[in-house]
Amino acid sequence: MRALGMTKGPMMRVLMVAPPGAGKGTQGAVIATHFGIPHIATGDLLRDHVARRTPLGQAVQAHLDQGELVPDEIVLDMVREALADAAATGGGYVLDGVPRTMAQARATYQIGLELGMTADVALHLKADDRELERRLLARAALEGRSDDTEETIRRRLRVYHELTHPIVAWYGDRGIFVTVDAMRPADQVGREILAALEVMRSFVHRSPDQPRRAVDLSGLGAAFGELPAPTP
Ligand code: ADP
């Protein structure tokens, strides 16, 4: 079998939908390195503004500290700018941290349409709340992120369940949805993600001139052992 080199083959456009603590940052970096695409993490971009005390940083700091979502227009401007940059560097990307609401999902799709670079895959990392809380509290001790306190972690998980998780069904309907069990060690999760994305890559770029058809990957998990099927 021919090995797929990092820059060979068609590029990938991935967005991640995952609760806090599931490993978006870690796996986003793995995906970016493997496919040679930029890793666009809205949380990192926002924290960078806060650290540099820019006007935008000052406007969003309280939202971040309290574990609440920052206003859509701020995040969507960032996404538009980052995707425009990505267009100039080959067109691939892995988006980490957006979309977080149904409105953001629609807006991100719209931006993708305008730039001719809608996502090929929506990747869902699945983990239960107890494990997520455990990881975030462990990280708090190491990194001291202002939103990794017990109360704020609970709020972020609540925001995820109420606002973010429902968009998973929408991606299921668009036929670009893949779910991976993120309860296991990070290197194992990373390998499964890359295997799943390589399968997706061969699907989505088979007929680039045809309108995208929905692809039902709900049975894909079987290829990787005990992966659960995507929740409808
Ligand atoms: P986590 O997923 O662990 O909460 P992130 O770094 O993705 O970490 O996000 C940290 C914070 O940044 C969020 O709690 C929120 O305040 C803000 N944020 C990031 N992305 C978005 C977004 N798409 N919409 C609104 N707020 C966002």
Short mmCIF file of C-alpha atoms and ligand atoms in Angstrom, two decimals:
data_model
loop_
_atom_site.label_atom_id
_atom_site.label_comp_id
_atom_site.label_asym_id
_atom_site.label_seq_id
_atom_site.Cartn_x
_atom_site.Cartn_y
_atom_site.Cartn_z
CA MET A 1 0.00 0.00 0.00
CA ARG A 2 1.27 3.45 -0.90
CA ALA A 3 2.04 5.53 2.17
CA LEU A 4 0.26 8.88 2.27
CA GLY A 5 2.88 11.55 2.78
CA MET A 6 2.11 14.63 4.83
CA THR A 7 1.71 16.94 1.88
CA LYS A 8 0.71 14.35 -0.74
CA GLY A 9 -2.90 13.69 -1.60
CA PRO A 10 -5.81 16.09 -1.20
CA MET A 11 -5.89 18.41 1.77
CA MET A 12 -8.25 18.00 4.71
CA ARG A 13 -10.76 20.34 6.31
CA VAL A 14 -11.75 19.23 9.76
CA LEU A 15 -13.77 20.77 12.52
CA MET A 16 -13.87 19.37 16.03
CA VAL A 17 -16.92 19.23 18.26
CA ALA A 18 -15.95 18.08 21.73
CA PRO A 19 -16.53 18.92 25.38
CA PRO A 20 -13.87 20.69 27.42
CA GLY A 21 -11.18 18.24 28.50
CA ALA A 22 -11.82 15.76 25.69
CA GLY A 23 -8.48 16.56 24.06
CA LYS A 24 -9.30 19.02 21.26
CA GLY A 25 -6.00 20.83 21.69
CA THR A 26 -3.85 17.69 21.77
CA GLN A 27 -5.62 15.94 18.91
CA GLY A 28 -5.96 19.14 16.89
CA ALA A 29 -2.16 19.38 16.92
CA VAL A 30 -1.83 15.71 15.90
CA ILE A 31 -4.21 16.22 12.96
CA ALA A 32 -2.49 19.44 11.89
CA THR A 33 0.94 17.80 11.86
CA HIS A 34 -0.25 14.69 10.04
CA PHE A 35 -2.00 16.55 7.22
CA GLY A 36 0.29 19.59 7.16
CA ILE A 37 -2.60 21.99 7.81
CA PRO A 38 -3.03 24.92 10.22
CA HIS A 39 -4.52 24.24 13.66
CA ILE A 40 -6.96 27.05 14.39
CA ALA A 41 -7.96 27.04 18.07
CA THR A 42 -10.39 29.80 19.02
CA GLY A 43 -9.70 29.36 22.77
CA ASP A 44 -5.95 29.82 22.17
CA LEU A 45 -6.55 32.87 19.96
CA LEU A 46 -8.81 34.41 22.60
CA ARG A 47 -6.40 33.65 25.47
CA ASP A 48 -3.60 35.21 23.43
CA HIS A 49 -5.61 38.44 23.14
CA VAL A 50 -6.22 38.39 26.90
CA ALA A 51 -2.50 37.86 27.60
CA ARG A 52 -1.55 40.74 25.26
CA ARG A 53 -4.26 42.96 26.80
CA THR A 54 -5.62 43.94 23.41
CA PRO A 55 -9.04 45.69 23.31
CA LEU A 56 -10.54 42.40 22.12
CA GLY A 57 -8.82 40.59 25.00
CA GLN A 58 -10.24 43.02 27.51
CA ALA A 59 -13.70 42.60 26.00
CA VAL A 60 -13.66 38.80 26.29
CA GLN A 61 -11.70 38.20 29.50
CA ALA A 62 -14.72 38.01 31.81
CA HIS A 63 -16.48 35.54 29.51
CA LEU A 64 -13.44 33.28 29.49
CA ASP A 65 -12.88 33.49 33.25
CA GLN A 66 -16.51 32.57 33.89
CA GLY A 67 -16.62 29.74 31.38
CA GLU A 68 -19.23 31.48 29.26
CA LEU A 69 -19.26 31.82 25.51
CA VAL A 70 -17.89 35.02 24.02
CA PRO A 71 -20.18 36.82 21.56
CA ASP A 72 -20.57 35.10 18.20
CA GLU A 73 -19.42 38.05 16.09
CA ILE A 74 -16.03 38.11 17.82
CA VAL A 75 -15.40 34.42 17.26
CA LEU A 76 -16.80 34.42 13.74
CA ASP A 77 -14.56 37.33 12.69
CA MET A 78 -11.61 35.29 13.95
CA VAL A 79 -12.76 32.23 12.04
CA ARG A 80 -13.23 34.19 8.82
CA GLU A 81 -9.76 35.70 9.09
CA ALA A 82 -8.11 32.39 9.99
CA LEU A 83 -9.85 30.53 7.16
CA ALA A 84 -8.86 33.23 4.68
CA ASP A 85 -5.24 32.74 5.82
CA ALA A 86 -5.67 28.97 5.50
CA ALA A 87 -6.94 29.45 1.94
CA ALA A 88 -3.62 31.06 1.11
CA THR A 89 -1.64 28.14 2.52
CA GLY A 90 -3.31 25.28 0.65
CA GLY A 91 -6.90 25.39 1.86
CA GLY A 92 -6.81 22.74 4.58
CA TYR A 93 -7.49 23.39 8.25
CA VAL A 94 -8.44 21.87 11.57
CA LEU A 95 -10.82 24.09 13.51
CA ASP A 96 -10.74 23.61 17.28
CA GLY A 97 -13.32 25.29 19.49
CA VAL A 98 -15.76 26.41 16.87
CA PRO A 99 -18.64 25.92 16.25
CA ARG A 100 -20.04 25.87 19.77
CA THR A 101 -23.67 26.67 19.03
CA MET A 102 -26.12 25.94 16.23
CA ALA A 103 -25.87 29.58 15.12
CA GLN A 104 -22.07 29.27 14.94
CA ALA A 105 -22.40 26.00 13.01
CA ARG A 106 -24.57 27.68 10.37
CA ALA A 107 -22.33 30.75 10.24
CA THR A 108 -19.17 28.65 9.93
CA TYR A 109 -20.78 26.73 7.09
CA GLN A 110 -21.70 30.03 5.41
CA ILE A 111 -18.14 31.34 5.73
CA GLY A 112 -16.89 28.03 4.33
CA LEU A 113 -19.26 28.34 1.36
CA GLU A 114 -18.14 31.90 0.64
CA LEU A 115 -14.48 30.88 0.69
CA GLY A 116 -15.09 27.59 -1.12
CA MET A 117 -13.72 25.62 1.81
CA THR A 118 -16.50 23.99 3.81
CA ALA A 119 -15.49 21.22 6.22
CA ASP A 120 -14.99 17.66 4.97
CA VAL A 121 -15.30 16.12 8.41
CA ALA A 122 -16.89 17.04 11.73
CA LEU A 123 -14.97 15.10 14.33
CA HIS A 124 -16.65 14.44 17.65
CA LEU A 125 -14.56 13.40 20.66
CA LYS A 126 -16.73 11.59 23.14
CA ALA A 127 -16.02 11.32 26.87
CA ASP A 128 -18.13 11.29 30.02
CA ASP A 129 -18.37 14.21 32.41
CA ARG A 130 -16.62 12.55 35.35
CA GLU A 131 -13.53 11.84 33.27
CA LEU A 132 -13.63 15.35 31.76
CA GLU A 133 -13.82 16.97 35.21
CA ARG A 134 -10.96 14.79 36.42
CA ARG A 135 -8.76 15.79 33.47
CA LEU A 136 -9.54 19.48 33.75
CA LEU A 137 -8.81 19.56 37.48
CA ALA A 138 -5.52 17.72 36.85
CA ARG A 139 -4.66 20.27 34.16
CA ALA A 140 -5.55 23.13 36.51
CA ALA A 141 -2.75 22.06 38.82
CA LEU A 142 -0.26 22.11 35.94
CA GLU A 143 -1.30 25.05 33.76
CA GLY A 144 -3.31 27.31 36.02
CA ARG A 145 -5.81 28.30 33.33
CA SER A 146 -8.21 30.85 34.80
CA ASP A 147 -11.27 28.79 33.77
CA ASP A 148 -10.09 25.46 35.22
CA THR A 149 -11.73 25.89 38.62
CA GLU A 150 -14.32 23.43 39.85
CA GLU A 151 -17.26 25.78 39.48
CA THR A 152 -16.21 27.06 36.06
CA ILE A 153 -15.51 23.57 34.77
CA ARG A 154 -19.10 22.60 35.69
CA ARG A 155 -20.44 25.66 33.89
CA ARG A 156 -18.38 24.87 30.76
CA LEU A 157 -19.70 21.31 30.75
CA ARG A 158 -23.25 22.61 31.14
CA VAL A 159 -22.75 25.03 28.23
CA TYR A 160 -21.40 22.14 26.17
CA HIS A 161 -24.39 19.89 26.85
CA GLU A 162 -26.98 22.62 26.35
CA LEU A 163 -25.59 24.52 23.38
CA THR A 164 -22.78 22.62 21.68
CA HIS A 165 -23.69 18.96 21.74
CA PRO A 166 -27.00 19.43 19.84
CA ILE A 167 -25.08 20.45 16.69
CA VAL A 168 -23.70 16.91 16.44
CA ALA A 169 -27.02 15.78 14.92
CA TRP A 170 -26.78 18.49 12.26
CA TYR A 171 -23.40 17.19 11.11
CA GLY A 172 -24.83 13.69 11.11
CA ASP A 173 -27.48 14.90 8.67
CA ARG A 174 -24.82 16.49 6.46
CA GLY A 175 -23.01 13.15 6.29
CA ILE A 176 -19.63 14.43 7.44
CA PHE A 177 -19.73 13.23 11.03
CA VAL A 178 -17.20 10.94 12.72
CA THR A 179 -17.16 10.11 16.42
CA VAL A 180 -14.21 8.75 18.36
CA ASP A 181 -14.10 7.43 21.91
CA ALA A 182 -11.84 9.92 23.73
CA MET A 183 -11.83 8.09 27.07
CA ARG A 184 -8.69 6.16 26.15
CA PRO A 185 -5.04 7.29 26.30
CA ALA A 186 -4.23 10.24 24.03
CA ASP A 187 -1.88 8.36 21.70
CA GLN A 188 -4.48 5.67 21.05
CA VAL A 189 -7.20 8.26 20.43
CA GLY A 190 -4.82 10.05 18.05
CA ARG A 191 -4.18 6.89 16.02
CA GLU A 192 -7.89 6.20 15.70
CA ILE A 193 -8.60 9.74 14.63
CA LEU A 194 -5.94 9.64 11.90
CA ALA A 195 -7.17 6.26 10.65
CA ALA A 196 -10.76 7.56 10.51
CA LEU A 197 -9.71 10.78 8.76
CA GLU A 198 -7.71 8.87 6.14
CA VAL A 199 -10.83 6.84 5.37
CA MET A 200 -12.88 10.04 5.15
CA ARG A 201 -10.28 11.65 2.90
CA SER A 202 -10.65 8.90 0.35
CA PHE A 203 -14.44 9.36 0.40
CA VAL A 204 -14.74 13.10 0.23
CA HIS A 205 -12.27 13.73 -2.55
CA ARG A 206 -13.26 10.89 -4.82
CA SER A 207 -15.36 13.09 -7.11
CA PRO A 208 -14.44 16.70 -6.37
CA ASP A 209 -16.60 18.09 -9.19
CA GLN A 210 -19.75 16.41 -7.93
CA PRO A 211 -21.94 18.00 -5.29
CA ARG A 212 -21.14 16.46 -1.91
CA ARG A 213 -23.37 13.51 -1.08
CA ALA A 214 -24.13 12.40 2.43
CA VAL A 215 -21.93 9.52 3.52
CA ASP A 216 -23.21 7.29 6.28
CA LEU A 217 -20.21 6.38 8.40
CA SER A 218 -22.14 5.12 11.37
CA GLY A 219 -20.66 1.67 10.81
CA LEU A 220 -17.11 2.99 10.55
CA GLY A 221 -16.40 2.38 14.24
CA ALA A 222 -16.46 -1.36 13.66
CA ALA A 223 -13.24 -1.02 11.69
CA PHE A 224 -11.50 0.26 14.82
CA GLY A 225 -12.67 -2.29 17.35
CA GLU A 226 -14.93 -1.03 20.11
CA LEU A 227 -15.80 2.44 18.85
CA PRO A 228 -19.41 3.32 19.58
CA ALA A 229 -21.65 4.29 16.69
CA PRO A 230 -22.37 8.04 16.40
CA THR A 231 -25.36 9.11 18.44
CA PRO A 232 -28.09 10.09 16.03
P1 ADP B 1 -12.46 24.27 26.52
O1 ADP B 1 -13.07 23.53 25.38
O2 ADP B 1 -11.61 23.44 27.42
O3 ADP B 1 -13.48 25.08 27.31
P2 ADP B 1 -11.29 26.33 24.73
O4 ADP B 1 -9.88 26.78 24.75
O5 ADP B 1 -11.80 25.70 23.48
O6 ADP B 1 -11.38 25.33 25.97
O7 ADP B 1 -12.26 27.55 25.09
C1 ADP B 1 -12.04 28.35 26.23
C2 ADP B 1 -13.06 29.48 26.29
O8 ADP B 1 -12.93 30.33 25.15
C3 ADP B 1 -14.54 29.08 26.30
O9 ADP B 1 -15.02 28.71 27.59
C4 ADP B 1 -15.18 30.37 25.79
O10 ADP B 1 -15.27 31.34 26.80
C5 ADP B 1 -14.19 30.85 24.75
N1 ADP B 1 -14.50 30.33 23.39
C6 ADP B 1 -13.70 29.55 22.63
N2 ADP B 1 -14.28 29.27 21.46
C7 ADP B 1 -15.48 29.89 21.46
C8 ADP B 1 -16.57 29.98 20.55
N3 ADP B 1 -16.55 29.34 19.37
N4 ADP B 1 -17.65 30.71 20.89
C9 ADP B 1 -17.71 31.35 22.06
N5 ADP B 1 -16.75 31.31 22.98
C10 ADP B 1 -15.63 30.59 22.71
#
